[in-house]
PDB file of C-alpha atoms in Angstrom:
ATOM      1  CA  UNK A 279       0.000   0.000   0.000  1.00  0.00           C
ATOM      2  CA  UNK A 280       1.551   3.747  -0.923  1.00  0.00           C
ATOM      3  CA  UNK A 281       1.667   5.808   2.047  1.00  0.00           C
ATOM      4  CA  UNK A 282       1.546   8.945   0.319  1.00  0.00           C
ATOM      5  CA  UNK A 283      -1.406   9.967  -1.809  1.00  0.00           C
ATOM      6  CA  UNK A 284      -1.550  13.530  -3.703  1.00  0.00           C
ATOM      7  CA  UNK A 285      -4.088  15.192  -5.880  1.00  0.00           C
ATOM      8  CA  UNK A 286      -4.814  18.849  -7.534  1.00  0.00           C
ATOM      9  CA  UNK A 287      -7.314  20.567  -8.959  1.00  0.00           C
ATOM     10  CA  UNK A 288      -7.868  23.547 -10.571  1.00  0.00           C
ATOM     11  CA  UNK A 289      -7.759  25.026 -14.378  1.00  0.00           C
ATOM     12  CA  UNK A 290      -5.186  27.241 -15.967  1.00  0.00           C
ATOM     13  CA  UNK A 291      -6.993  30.552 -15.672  1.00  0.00           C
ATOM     14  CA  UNK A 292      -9.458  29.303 -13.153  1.00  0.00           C
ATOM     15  CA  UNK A 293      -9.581  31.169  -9.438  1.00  0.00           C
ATOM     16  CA  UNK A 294      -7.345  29.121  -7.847  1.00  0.00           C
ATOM     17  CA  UNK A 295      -4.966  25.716  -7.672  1.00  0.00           C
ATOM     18  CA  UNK A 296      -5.848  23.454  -4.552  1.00  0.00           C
ATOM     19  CA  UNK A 297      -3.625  20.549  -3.858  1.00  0.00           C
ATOM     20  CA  UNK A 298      -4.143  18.045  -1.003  1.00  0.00           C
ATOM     21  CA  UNK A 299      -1.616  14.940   0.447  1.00  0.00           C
ATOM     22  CA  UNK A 300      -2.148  12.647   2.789  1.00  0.00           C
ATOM     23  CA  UNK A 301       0.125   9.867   4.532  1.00  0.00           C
ATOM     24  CA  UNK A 302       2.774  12.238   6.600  1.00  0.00           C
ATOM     25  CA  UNK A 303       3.527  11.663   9.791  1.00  0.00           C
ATOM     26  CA  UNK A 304       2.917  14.488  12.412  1.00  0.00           C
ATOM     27  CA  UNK A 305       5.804  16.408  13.714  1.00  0.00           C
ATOM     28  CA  UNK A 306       7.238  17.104  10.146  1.00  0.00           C
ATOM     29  CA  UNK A 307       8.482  20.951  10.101  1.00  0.00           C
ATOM     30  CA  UNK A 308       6.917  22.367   7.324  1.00  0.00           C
ATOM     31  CA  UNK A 309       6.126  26.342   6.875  1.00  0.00           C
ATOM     32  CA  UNK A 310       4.625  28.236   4.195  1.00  0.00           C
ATOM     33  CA  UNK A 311       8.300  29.764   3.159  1.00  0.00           C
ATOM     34  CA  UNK A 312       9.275  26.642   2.127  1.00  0.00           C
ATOM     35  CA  UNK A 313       6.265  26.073  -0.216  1.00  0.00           C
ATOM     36  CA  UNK A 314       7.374  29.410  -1.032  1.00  0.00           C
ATOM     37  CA  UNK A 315      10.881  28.852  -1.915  1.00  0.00           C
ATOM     38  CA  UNK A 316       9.969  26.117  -3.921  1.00  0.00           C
ATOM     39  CA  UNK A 317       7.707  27.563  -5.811  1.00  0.00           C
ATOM     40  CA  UNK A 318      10.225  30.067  -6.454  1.00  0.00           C
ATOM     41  CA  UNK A 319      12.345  27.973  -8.061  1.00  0.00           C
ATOM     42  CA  UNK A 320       9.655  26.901 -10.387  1.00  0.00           C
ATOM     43  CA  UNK A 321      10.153  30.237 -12.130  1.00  0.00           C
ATOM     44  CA  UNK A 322      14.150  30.289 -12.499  1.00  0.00           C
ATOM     45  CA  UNK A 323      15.996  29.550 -16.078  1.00  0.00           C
ATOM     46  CA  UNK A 324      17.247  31.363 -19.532  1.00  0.00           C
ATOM     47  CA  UNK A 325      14.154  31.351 -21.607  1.00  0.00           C
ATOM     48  CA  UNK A 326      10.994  30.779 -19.579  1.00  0.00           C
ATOM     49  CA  UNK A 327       7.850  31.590 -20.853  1.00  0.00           C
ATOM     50  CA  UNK A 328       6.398  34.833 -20.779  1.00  0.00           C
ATOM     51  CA  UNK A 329       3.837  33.359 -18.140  1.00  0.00           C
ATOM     52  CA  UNK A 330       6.339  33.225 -15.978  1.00  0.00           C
ATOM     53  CA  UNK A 331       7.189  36.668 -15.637  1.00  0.00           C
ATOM     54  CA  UNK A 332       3.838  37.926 -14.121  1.00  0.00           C
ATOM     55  CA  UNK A 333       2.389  34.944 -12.793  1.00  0.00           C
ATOM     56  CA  UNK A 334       3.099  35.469  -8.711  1.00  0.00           C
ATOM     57  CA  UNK A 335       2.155  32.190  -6.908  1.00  0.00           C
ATOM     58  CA  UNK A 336       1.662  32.983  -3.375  1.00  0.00           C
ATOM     59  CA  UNK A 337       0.875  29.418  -1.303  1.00  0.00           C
ATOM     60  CA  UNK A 338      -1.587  29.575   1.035  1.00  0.00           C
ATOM     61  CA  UNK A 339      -2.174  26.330   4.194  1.00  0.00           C
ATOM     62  CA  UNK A 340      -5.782  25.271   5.053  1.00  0.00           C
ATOM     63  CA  UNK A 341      -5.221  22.503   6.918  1.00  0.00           C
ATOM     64  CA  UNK A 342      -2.833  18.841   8.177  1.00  0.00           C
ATOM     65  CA  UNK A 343      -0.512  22.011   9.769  1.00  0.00           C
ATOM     66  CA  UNK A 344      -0.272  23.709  12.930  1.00  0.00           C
ATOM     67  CA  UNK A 345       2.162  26.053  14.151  1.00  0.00           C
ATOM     68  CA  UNK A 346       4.979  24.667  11.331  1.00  0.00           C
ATOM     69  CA  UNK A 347       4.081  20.939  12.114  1.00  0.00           C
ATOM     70  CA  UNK A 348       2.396  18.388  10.455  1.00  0.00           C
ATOM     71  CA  UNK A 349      -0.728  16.893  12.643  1.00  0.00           C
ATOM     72  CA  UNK A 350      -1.062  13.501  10.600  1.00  0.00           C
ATOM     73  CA  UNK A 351      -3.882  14.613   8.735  1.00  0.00           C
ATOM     74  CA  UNK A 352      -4.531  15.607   5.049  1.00  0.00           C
ATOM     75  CA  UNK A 353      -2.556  18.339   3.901  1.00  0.00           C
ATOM     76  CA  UNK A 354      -4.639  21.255   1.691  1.00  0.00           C
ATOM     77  CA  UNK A 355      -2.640  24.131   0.046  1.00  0.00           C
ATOM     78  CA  UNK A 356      -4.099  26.841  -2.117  1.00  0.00           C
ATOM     79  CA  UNK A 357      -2.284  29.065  -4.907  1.00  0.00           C
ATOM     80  CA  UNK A 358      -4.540  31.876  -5.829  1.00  0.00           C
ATOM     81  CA  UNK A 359      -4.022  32.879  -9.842  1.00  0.00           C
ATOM     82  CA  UNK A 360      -3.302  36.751  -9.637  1.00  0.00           C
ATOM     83  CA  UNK A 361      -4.951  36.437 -13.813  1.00  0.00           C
ATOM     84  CA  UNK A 362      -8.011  35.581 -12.322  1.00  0.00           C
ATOM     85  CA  UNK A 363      -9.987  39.185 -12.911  1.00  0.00           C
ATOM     86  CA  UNK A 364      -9.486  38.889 -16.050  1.00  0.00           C
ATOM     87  CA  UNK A 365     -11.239  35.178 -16.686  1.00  0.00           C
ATOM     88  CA  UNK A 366     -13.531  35.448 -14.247  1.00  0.00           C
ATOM     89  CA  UNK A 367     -16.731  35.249 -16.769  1.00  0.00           C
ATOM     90  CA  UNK A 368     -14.567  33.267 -19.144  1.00  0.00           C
ATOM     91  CA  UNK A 369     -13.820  30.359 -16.480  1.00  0.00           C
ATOM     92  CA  UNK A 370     -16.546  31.014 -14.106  1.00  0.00           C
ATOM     93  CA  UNK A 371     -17.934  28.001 -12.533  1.00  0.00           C
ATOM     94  CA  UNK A 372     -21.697  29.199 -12.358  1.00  0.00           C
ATOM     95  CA  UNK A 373     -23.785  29.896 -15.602  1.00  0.00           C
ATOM     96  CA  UNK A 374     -22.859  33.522 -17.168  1.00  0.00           C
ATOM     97  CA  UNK A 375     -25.144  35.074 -19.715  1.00  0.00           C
ATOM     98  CA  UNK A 376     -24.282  34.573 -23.086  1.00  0.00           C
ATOM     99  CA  UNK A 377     -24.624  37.958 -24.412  1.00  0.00           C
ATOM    100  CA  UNK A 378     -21.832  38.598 -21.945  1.00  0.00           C
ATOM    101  CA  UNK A 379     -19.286  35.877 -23.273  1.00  0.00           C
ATOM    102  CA  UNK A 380     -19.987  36.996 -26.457  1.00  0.00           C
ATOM    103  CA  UNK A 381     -18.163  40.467 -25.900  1.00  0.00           C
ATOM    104  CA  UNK A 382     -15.166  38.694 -24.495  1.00  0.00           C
ATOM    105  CA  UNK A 383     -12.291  38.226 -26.969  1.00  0.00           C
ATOM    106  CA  UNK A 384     -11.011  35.446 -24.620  1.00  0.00           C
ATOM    107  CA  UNK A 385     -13.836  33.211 -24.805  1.00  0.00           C
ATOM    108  CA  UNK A 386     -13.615  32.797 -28.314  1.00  0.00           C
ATOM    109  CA  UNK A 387     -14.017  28.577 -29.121  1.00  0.00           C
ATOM    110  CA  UNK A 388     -10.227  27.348 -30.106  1.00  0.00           C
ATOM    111  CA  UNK A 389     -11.100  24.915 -32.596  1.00  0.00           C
ATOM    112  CA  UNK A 390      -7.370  24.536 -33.792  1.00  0.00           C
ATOM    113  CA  UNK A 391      -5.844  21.956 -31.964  1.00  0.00           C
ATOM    114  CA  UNK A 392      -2.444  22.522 -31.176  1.00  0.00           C
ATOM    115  CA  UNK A 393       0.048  19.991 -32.528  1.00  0.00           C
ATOM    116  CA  UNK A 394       1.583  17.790 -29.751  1.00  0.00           C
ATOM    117  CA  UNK A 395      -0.835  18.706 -27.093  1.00  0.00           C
ATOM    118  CA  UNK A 396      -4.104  16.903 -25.533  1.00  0.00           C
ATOM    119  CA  UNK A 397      -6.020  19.608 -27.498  1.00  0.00           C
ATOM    120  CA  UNK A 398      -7.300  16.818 -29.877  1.00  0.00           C
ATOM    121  CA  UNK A 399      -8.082  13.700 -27.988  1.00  0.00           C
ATOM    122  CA  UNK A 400      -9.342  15.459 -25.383  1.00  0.00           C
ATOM    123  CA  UNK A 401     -12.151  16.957 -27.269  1.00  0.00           C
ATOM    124  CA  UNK A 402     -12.812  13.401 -28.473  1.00  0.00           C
ATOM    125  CA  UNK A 403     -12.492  11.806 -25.277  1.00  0.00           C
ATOM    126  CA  UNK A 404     -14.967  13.986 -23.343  1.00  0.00           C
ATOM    127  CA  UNK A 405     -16.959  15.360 -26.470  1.00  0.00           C
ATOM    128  CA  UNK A 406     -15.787  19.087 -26.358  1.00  0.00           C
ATOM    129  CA  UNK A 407     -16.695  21.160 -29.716  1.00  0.00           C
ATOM    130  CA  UNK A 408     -13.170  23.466 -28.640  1.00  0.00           C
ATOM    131  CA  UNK A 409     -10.375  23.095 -26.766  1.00  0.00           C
ATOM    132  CA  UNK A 410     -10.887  25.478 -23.754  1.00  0.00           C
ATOM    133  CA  UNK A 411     -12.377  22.896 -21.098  1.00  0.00           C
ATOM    134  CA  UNK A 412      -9.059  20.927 -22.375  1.00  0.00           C
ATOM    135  CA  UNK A 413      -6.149  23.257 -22.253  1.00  0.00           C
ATOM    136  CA  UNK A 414      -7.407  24.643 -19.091  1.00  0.00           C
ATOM    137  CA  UNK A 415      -6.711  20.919 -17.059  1.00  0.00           C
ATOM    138  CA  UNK A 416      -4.045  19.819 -19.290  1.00  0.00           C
ATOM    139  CA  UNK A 417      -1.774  22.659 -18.647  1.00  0.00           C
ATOM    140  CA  UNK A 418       2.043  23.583 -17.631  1.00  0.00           C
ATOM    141  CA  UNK A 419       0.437  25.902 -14.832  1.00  0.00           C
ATOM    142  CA  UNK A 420      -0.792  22.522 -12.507  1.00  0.00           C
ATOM    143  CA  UNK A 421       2.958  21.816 -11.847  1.00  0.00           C
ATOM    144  CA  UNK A 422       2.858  24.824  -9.893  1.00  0.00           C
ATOM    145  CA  UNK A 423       0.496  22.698  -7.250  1.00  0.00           C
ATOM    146  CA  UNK A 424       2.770  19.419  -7.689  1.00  0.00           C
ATOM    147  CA  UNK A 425       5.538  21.655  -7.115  1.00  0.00           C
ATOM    148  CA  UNK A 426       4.278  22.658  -3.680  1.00  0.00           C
ATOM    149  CA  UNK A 427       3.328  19.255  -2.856  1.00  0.00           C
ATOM    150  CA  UNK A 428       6.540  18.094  -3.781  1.00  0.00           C
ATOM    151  CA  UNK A 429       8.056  20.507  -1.408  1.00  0.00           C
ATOM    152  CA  UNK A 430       6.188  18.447   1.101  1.00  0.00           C
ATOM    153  CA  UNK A 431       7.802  15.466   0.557  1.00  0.00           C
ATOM    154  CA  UNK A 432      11.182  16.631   0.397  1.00  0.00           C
ATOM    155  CA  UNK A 433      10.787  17.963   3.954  1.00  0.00           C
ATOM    156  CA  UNK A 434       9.494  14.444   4.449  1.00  0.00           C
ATOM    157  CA  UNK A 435      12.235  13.066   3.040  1.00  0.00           C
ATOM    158  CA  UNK A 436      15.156  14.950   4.923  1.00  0.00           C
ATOM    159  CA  UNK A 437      13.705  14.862   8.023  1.00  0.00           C
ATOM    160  CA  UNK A 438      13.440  11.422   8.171  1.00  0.00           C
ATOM    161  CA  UNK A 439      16.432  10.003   6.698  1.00  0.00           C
ATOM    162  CA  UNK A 440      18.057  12.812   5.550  1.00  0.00           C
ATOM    163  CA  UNK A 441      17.979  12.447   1.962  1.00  0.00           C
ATOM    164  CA  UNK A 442      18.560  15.510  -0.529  1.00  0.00           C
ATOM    165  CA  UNK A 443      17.535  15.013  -4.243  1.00  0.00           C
ATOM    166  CA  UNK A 444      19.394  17.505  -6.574  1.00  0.00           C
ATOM    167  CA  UNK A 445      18.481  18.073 -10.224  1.00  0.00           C
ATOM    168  CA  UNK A 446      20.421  19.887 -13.236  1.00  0.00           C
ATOM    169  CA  UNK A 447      20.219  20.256 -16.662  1.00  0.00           C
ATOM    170  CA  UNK A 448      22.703  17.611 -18.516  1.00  0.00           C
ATOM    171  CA  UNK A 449      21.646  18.290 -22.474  1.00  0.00           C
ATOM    172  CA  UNK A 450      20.255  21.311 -24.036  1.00  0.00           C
ATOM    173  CA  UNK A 451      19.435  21.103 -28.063  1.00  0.00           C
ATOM    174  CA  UNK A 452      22.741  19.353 -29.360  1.00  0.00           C
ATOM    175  CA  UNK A 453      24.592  20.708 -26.234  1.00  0.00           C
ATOM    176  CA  UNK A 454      25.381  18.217 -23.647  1.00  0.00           C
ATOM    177  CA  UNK A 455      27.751  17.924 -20.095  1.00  0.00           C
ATOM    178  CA  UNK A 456      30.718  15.952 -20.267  1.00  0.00           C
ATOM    179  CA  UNK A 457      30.237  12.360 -18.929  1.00  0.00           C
ATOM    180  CA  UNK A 458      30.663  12.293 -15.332  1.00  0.00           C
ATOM    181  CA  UNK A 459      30.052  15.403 -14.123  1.00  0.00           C
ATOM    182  CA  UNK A 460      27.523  15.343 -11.785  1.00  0.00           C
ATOM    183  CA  UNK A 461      26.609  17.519  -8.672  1.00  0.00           C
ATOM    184  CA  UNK A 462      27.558  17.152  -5.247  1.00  0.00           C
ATOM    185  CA  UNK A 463      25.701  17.502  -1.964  1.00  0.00           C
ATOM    186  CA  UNK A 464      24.899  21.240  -1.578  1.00  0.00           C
ATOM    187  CA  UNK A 465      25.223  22.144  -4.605  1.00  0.00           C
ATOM    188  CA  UNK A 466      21.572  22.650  -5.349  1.00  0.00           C
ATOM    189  CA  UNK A 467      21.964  26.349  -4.934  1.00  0.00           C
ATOM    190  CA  UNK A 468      24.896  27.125  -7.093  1.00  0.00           C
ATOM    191  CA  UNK A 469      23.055  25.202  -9.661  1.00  0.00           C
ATOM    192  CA  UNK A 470      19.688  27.578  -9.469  1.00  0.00           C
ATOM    193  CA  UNK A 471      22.158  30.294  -9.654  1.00  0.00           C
ATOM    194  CA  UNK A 472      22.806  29.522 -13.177  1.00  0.00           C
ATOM    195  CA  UNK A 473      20.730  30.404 -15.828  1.00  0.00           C
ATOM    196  CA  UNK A 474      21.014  27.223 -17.596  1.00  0.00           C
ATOM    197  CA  UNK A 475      20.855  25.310 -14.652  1.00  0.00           C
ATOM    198  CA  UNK A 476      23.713  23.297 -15.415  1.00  0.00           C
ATOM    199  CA  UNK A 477      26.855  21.822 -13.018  1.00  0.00           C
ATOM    200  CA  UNK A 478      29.243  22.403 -15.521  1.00  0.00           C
ATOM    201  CA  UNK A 479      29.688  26.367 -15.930  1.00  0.00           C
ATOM    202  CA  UNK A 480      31.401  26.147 -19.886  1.00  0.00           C
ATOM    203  CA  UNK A 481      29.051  23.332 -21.098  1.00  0.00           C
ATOM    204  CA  UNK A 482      26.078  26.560 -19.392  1.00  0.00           C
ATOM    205  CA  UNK A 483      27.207  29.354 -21.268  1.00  0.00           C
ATOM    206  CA  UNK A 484      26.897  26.793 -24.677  1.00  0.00           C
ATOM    207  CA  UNK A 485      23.484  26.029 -23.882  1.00  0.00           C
ATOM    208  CA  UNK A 486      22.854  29.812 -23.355  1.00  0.00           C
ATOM    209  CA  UNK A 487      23.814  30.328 -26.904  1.00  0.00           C
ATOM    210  CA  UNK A 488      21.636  27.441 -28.360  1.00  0.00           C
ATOM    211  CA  UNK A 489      19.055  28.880 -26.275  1.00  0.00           C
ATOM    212  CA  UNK A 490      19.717  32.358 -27.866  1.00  0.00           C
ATOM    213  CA  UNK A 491      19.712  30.723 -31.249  1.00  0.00           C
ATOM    214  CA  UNK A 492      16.797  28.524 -30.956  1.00  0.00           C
ATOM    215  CA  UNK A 493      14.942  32.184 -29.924  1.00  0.00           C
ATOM    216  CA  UNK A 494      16.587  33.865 -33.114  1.00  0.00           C
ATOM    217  CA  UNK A 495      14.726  31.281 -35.033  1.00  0.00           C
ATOM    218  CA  UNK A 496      11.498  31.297 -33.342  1.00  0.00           C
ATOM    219  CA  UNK A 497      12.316  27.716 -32.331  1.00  0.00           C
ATOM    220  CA  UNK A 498      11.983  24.969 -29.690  1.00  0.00           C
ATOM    221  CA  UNK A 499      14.928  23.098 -27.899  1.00  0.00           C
ATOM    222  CA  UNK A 500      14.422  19.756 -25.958  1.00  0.00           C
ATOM    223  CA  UNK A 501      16.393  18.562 -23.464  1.00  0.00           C
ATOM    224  CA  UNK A 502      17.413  16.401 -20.729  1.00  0.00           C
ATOM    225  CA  UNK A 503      17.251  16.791 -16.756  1.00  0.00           C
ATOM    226  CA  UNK A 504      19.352  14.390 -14.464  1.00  0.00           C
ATOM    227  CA  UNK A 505      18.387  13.684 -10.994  1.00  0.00           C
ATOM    228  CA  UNK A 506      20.789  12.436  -8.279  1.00  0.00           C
ATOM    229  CA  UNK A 507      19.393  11.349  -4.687  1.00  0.00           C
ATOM    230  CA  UNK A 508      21.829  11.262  -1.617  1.00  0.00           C
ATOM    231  CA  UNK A 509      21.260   9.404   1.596  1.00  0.00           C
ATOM    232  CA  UNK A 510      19.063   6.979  -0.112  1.00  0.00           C
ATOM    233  CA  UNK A 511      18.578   3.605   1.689  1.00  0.00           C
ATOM    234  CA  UNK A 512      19.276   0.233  -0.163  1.00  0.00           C
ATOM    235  CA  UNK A 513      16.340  -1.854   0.081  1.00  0.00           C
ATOM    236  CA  UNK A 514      13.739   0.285  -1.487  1.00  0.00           C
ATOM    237  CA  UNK A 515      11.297  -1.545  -4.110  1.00  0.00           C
ATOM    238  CA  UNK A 516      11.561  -4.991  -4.682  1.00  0.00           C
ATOM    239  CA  UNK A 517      12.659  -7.668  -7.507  1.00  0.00           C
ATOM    240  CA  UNK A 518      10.051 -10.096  -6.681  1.00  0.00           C
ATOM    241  CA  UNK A 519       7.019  -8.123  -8.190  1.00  0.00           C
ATOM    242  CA  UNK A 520       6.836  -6.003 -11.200  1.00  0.00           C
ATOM    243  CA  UNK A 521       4.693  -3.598  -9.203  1.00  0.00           C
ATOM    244  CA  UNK A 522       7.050  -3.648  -6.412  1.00  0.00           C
ATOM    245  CA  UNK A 523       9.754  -2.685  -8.397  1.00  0.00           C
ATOM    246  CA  UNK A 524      11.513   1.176  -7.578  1.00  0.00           C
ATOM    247  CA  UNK A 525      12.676   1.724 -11.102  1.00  0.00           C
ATOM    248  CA  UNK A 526       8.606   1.039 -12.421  1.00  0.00           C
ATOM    249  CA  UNK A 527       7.083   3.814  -9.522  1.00  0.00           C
ATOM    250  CA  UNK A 528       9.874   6.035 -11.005  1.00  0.00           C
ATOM    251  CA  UNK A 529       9.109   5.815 -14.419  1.00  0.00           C
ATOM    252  CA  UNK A 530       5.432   5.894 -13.634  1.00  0.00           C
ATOM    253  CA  UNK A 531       5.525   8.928 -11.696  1.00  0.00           C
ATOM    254  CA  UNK A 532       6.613  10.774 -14.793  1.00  0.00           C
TER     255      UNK A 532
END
């Protein structure tokens, strides 16, 4: 049985993001700065999108904490969308008069599915005429609530058996870190620092100039994140089940 179980909610441009998570253990320090810090980080790297740049997530705890500590029950968080004035007919959740949607710009239908997106089957799957009711679930903004639950569970995590998990950027476009290089405890910070968000400061500034280039062009760049996990304990999963197996929750939880 998992002892952890998430969920969010919310749309794109609705009111809010709410995020719950259930399965800590009370007595786990956890404050609303370091939601906060997380969610900071959300918004760091060469190139974001121009979301990024006004979108202010400010976390807010309704319940599972008191005074800093976890109480052992479910965990609710909040992250109010500061774009919310301006879809609140658009993405109301009550009936609006039509005449009224009708003068909005924003609520014209998007029939044009966009091309490597759930635009398409979504419509199919739930038998949408437009995209809207799609885009607004299947969207980059719900990471922001994942990201504040994951904060949760790295607290978890530290606390308990003092494990940090570091990520950084190992291939950008054609641009890749030498083999080998890979980060050390502490060095989480030094990494956000960089704008590339890459260990290796020379192999940075070439992914700066792809980045650069691929912006020139009006192009995209994929990529490839590495994640290394310190203080880990052996024993974790198991070989005798497929469904027990680490490597399979892993890959599943991406």
């Amino acid at each position: 049985m998992n002892m952890i179980r998430w969920l969010t909610a919310g749309e794109s441009h609705g009111p809010a993001l709410v995020a719950t998570i259930e399965g800590l253990p009370a007595g786990i320090s956890v404050t609303s700065e370091d939601i906060q810090n997380q969610l900071a980080r959300r918004r760091l790297g060469a190139g974001r999108g121009a979301r990024q740049k006004f979108e202010k997530d400010e976390i807010e705890i309704l319940g599972g904490i008191r005074h800093g500590l976890s109480i052992g029950a479910p965990i609710a968080l909040k992250i109010n969308n500061s774009e919310w004035p301006k879809w609140q007919d658009v993405m109301s959740a009550g009936p609006i008069d039509q005449k009224i949607l009708d003068e909005q710009a924003r609520n014209a239908p998007l029939t044009k599915p966009r091309p490597g997106h759930a635009d398409l089957v979504g419509m199919q799957k739930y038998g949408f005429d437009e995209a809207r009711p799609v885009l607004e679930r299947a969207s980059a903004r719900e990471t922001a609530a994942r990201v504040a639950l994951g904060a949760i569970a790295k607290k978890l995590l530290n606390q308990v058996a003092n494990i940090e998990i570091i990520s950084h950027v190992v291939q950008l476009g054609t641009v890749k870190s030498p083999d080998g290089i890979i980060p050390s405890p502490g060095s989480l910070t030094s990494i956000d620092e960089d704008p590339a968000r890459c260990f290796d400061k020379k192999t940075s500034e070439l992914m700066q100039q792809e980045v650069d280039a691929a912006h020139k062009d009006g192009d995209t760049l994929g990529g490839v994140v590495e994640v290394v996990v310190y203080g880990l304990p052996p024993g974790l999963g198991s070989y005798v089940h497929h469904d027990r197996r680490i490597d399979a929750k892993l890959a599943g939880a991406l």
